[in-house]
mmCIF file of C-alpha atoms in Angstrom:
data_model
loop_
_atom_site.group_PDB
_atom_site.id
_atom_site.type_symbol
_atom_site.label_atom_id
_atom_site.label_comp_id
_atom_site.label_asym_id
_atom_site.label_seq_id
_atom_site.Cartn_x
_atom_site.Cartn_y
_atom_site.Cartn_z
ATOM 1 C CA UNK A 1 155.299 118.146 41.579
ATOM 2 C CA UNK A 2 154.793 118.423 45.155
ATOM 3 C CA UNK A 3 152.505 115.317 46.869
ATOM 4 C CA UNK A 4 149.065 116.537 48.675
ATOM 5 C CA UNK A 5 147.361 114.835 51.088
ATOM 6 C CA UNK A 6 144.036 113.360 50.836
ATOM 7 C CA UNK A 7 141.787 115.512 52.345
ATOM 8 C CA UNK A 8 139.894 114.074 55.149
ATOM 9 C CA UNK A 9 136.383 114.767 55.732
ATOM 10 C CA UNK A 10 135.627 116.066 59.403
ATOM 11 C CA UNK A 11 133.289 114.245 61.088
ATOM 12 C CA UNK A 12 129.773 114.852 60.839
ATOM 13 C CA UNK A 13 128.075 112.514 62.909
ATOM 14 C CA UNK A 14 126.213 114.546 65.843
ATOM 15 C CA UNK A 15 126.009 113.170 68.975
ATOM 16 C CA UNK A 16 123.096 110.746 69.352
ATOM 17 C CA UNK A 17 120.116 112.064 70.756
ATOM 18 C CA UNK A 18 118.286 109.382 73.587
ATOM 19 C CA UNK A 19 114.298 108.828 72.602
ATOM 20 C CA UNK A 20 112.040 110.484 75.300
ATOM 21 C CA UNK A 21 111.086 108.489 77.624
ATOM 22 C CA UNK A 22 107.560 107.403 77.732
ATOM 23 C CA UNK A 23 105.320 108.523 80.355
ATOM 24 C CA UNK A 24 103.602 105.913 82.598
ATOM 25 C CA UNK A 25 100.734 104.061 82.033
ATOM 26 C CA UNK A 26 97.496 105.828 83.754
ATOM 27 C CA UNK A 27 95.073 103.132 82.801
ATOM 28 C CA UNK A 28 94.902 99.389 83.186
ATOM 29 C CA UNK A 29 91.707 97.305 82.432
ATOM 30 C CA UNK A 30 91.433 93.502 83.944
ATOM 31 C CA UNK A 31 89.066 91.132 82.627
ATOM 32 C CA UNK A 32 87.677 87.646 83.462
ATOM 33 C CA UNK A 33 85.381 85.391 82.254
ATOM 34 C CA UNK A 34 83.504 84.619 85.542
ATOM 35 C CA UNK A 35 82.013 80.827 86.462
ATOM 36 C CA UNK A 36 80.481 79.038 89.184
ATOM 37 C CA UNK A 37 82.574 76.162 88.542
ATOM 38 C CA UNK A 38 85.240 78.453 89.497
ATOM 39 C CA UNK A 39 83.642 78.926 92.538
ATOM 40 C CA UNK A 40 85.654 77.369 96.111
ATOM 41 C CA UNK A 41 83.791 75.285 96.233
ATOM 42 C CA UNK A 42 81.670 75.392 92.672
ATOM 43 C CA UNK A 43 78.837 75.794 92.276
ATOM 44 C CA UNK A 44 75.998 73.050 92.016
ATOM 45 C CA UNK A 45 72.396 74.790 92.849
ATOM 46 C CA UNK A 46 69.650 75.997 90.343
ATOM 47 C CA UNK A 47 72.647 79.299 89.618
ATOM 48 C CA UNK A 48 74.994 76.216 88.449
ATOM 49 C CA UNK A 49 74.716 77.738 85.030
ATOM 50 C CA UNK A 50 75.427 81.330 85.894
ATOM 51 C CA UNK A 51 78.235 83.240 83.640
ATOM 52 C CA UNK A 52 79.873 85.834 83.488
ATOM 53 C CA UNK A 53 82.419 88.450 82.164
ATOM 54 C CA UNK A 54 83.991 91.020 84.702
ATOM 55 C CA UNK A 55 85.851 93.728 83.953
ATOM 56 C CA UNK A 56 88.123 96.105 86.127
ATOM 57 C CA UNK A 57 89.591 99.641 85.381
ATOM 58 C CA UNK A 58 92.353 101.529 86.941
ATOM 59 C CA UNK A 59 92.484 104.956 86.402
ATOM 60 C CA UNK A 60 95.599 106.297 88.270
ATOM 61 C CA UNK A 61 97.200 109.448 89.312
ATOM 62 C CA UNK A 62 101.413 109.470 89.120
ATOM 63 C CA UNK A 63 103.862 111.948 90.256
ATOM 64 C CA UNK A 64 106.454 113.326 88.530
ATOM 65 C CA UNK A 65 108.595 110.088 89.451
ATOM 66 C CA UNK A 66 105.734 108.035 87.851
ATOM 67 C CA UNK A 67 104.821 107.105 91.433
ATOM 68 C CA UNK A 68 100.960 106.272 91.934
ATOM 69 C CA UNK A 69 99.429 108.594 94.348
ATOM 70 C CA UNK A 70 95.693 107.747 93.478
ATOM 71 C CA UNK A 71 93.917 105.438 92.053
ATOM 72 C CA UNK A 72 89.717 104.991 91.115
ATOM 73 C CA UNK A 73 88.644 101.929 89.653
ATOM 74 C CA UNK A 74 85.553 100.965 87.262
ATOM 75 C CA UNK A 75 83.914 97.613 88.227
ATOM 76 C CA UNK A 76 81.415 95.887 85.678
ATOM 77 C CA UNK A 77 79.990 92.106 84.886
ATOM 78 C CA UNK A 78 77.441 91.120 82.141
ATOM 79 C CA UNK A 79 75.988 87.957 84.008
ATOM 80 C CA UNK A 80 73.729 85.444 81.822
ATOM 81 C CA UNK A 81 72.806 82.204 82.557
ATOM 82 C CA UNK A 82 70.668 82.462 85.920
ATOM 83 C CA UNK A 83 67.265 81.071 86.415
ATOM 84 C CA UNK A 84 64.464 83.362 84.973
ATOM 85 C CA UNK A 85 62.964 83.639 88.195
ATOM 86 C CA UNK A 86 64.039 86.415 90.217
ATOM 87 C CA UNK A 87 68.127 87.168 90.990
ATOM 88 C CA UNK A 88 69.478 89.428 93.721
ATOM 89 C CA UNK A 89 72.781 90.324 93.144
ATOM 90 C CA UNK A 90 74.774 91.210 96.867
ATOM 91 C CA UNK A 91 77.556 91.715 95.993
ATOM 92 C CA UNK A 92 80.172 92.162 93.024
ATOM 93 C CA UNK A 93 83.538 92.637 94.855
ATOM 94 C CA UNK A 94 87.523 91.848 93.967
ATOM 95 C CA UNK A 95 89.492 89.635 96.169
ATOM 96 C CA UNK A 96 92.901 88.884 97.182
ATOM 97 C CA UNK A 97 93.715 85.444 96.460
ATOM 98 C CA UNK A 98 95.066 82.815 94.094
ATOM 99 C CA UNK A 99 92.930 80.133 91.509
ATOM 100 C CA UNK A 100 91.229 77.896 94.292
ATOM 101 C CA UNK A 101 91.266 80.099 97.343
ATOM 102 C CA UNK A 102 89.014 82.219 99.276
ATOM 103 C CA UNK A 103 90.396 85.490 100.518
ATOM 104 C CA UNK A 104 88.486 88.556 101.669
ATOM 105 C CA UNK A 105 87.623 91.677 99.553
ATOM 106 C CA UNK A 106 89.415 94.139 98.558
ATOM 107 C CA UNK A 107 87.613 96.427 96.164
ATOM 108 C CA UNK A 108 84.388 96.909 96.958
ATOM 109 C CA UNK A 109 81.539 97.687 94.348
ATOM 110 C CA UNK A 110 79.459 99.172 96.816
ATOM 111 C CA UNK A 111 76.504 96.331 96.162
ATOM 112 C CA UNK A 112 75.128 95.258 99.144
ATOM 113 C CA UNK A 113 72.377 92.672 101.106
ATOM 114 C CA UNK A 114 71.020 95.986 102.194
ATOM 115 C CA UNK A 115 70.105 97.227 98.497
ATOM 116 C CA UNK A 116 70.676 93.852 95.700
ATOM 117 C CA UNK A 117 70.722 94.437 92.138
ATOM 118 C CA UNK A 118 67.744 92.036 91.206
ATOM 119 C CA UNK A 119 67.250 91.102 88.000
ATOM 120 C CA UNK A 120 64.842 88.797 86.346
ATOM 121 C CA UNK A 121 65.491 87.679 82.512
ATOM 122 C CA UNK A 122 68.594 85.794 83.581
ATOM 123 C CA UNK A 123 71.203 88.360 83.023
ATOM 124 C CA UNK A 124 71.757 91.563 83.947
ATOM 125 C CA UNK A 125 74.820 94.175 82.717
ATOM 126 C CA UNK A 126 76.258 96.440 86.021
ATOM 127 C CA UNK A 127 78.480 99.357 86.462
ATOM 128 C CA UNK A 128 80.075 100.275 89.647
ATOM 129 C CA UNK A 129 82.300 103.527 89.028
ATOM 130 C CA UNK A 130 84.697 105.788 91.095
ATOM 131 C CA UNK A 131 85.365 103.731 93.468
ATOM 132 C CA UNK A 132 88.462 104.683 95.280
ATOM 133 C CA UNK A 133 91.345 102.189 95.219
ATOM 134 C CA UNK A 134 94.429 102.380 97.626
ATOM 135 C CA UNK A 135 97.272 103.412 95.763
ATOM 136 C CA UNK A 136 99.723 100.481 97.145
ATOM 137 C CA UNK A 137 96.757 98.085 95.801
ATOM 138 C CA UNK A 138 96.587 99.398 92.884
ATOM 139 C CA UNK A 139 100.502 98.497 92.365
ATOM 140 C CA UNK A 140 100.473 95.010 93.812
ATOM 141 C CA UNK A 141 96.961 94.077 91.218
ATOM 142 C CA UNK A 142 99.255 95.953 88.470
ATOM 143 C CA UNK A 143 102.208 93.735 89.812
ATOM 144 C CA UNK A 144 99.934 90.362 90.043
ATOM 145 C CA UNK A 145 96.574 90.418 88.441
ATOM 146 C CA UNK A 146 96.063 86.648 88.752
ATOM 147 C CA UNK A 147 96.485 86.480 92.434
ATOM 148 C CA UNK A 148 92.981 88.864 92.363
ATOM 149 C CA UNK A 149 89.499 87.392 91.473
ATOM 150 C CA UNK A 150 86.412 88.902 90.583
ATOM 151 C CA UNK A 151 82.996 87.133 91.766
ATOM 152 C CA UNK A 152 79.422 88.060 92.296
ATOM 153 C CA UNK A 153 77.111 86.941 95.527
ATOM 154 C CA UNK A 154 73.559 85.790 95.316
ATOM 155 C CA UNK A 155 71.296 85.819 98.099
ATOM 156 C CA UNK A 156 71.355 81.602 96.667
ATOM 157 C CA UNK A 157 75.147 81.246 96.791
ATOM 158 C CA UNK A 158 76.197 84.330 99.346
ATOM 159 C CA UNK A 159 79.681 83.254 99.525
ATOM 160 C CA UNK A 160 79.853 83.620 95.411
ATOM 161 C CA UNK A 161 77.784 82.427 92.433
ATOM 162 C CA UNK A 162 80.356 83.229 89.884
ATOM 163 C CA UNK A 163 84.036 83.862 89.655
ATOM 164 C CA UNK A 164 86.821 84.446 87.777
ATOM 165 C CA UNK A 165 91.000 85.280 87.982
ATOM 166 C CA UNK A 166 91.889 88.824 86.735
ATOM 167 C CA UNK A 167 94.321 88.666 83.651
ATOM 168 C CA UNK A 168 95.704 92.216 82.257
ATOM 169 C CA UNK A 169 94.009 93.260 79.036
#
């Protein structure tokens, strides 16, 4: 008898296929729960009490290379908490600073001294929408949400009745 050789499978493993790669994220929401003791310095007037919660959205525009080339954000804050009497609201803006620091604004919700929100119950609930936010913003809030606050002005506390540090939902 004449030996024969195993027979040897061929290989059948096809080459590996790589997973697609996801596109990037077009939307970000930010959220804080907004105090006056937060506040620099806090609050201690008849708003003392004032809450809130605060809530930004990113809606963004990439290129091809996933670079941002727009950006239009969604501001909103439930506030509770005030006195019943009458409440104007000023202003409801983002700013560019850490946990105990004042820094100027950077997105604007369009509420003004001009033309307050007023409210009278004690809380109020506003929107802001399509506001547009610089692209190169829009990455370094991405990039560092905590190093951005949200607060709302009274015509009581103008420099801020309520504030708190974005965090990344």
């Amino acid at each position: 008898s004449v030996p024969v050789a195993p027979a040897t499978a061929a290989p059948t493993d096809a080459p590996a296929t790589a997973a697609p790669t996801p596109a990037p994220q077009t939307k970000f929401t930010f959220t804080g729960d907004m105090k006056a003791s937060n506040e620099v310095p806090p609050v201690t007037n008849a708003e003392a009490a004032g809450t809130g919660k605060g809530t930004f959205t990113l809606d963004l525009t990439r290129d091809s290379a996933g670079k941002i080339t727009a950006a239009k954000g969604t501001l909103a804050v439930t506030l509770s908490g005030f006195p019943a009497t009458v409440t104007p609201i000023n202003g409801f803006h983002i700013h560019n600073a850490a946990a105990g620091v004042n820094a100027g604004v950077v997105v604007n919700s369009g509420i003004a001294a001009a033309a307050p929100v007023q409210f009278t119950s004690g809380s109020a609930t506003i929107t802001k929408a399509d506001i547009t936010v610089d692209p190169a913003l829009a990455e370094l809030i991405i990039a560092n949400p905590a190093g951005y606050y949200f607060n709302a002005h009274t015509t009581l506390n103008p420099g801020g009745a309520v504030r708190a540090q974005l965090v990344k939902s």
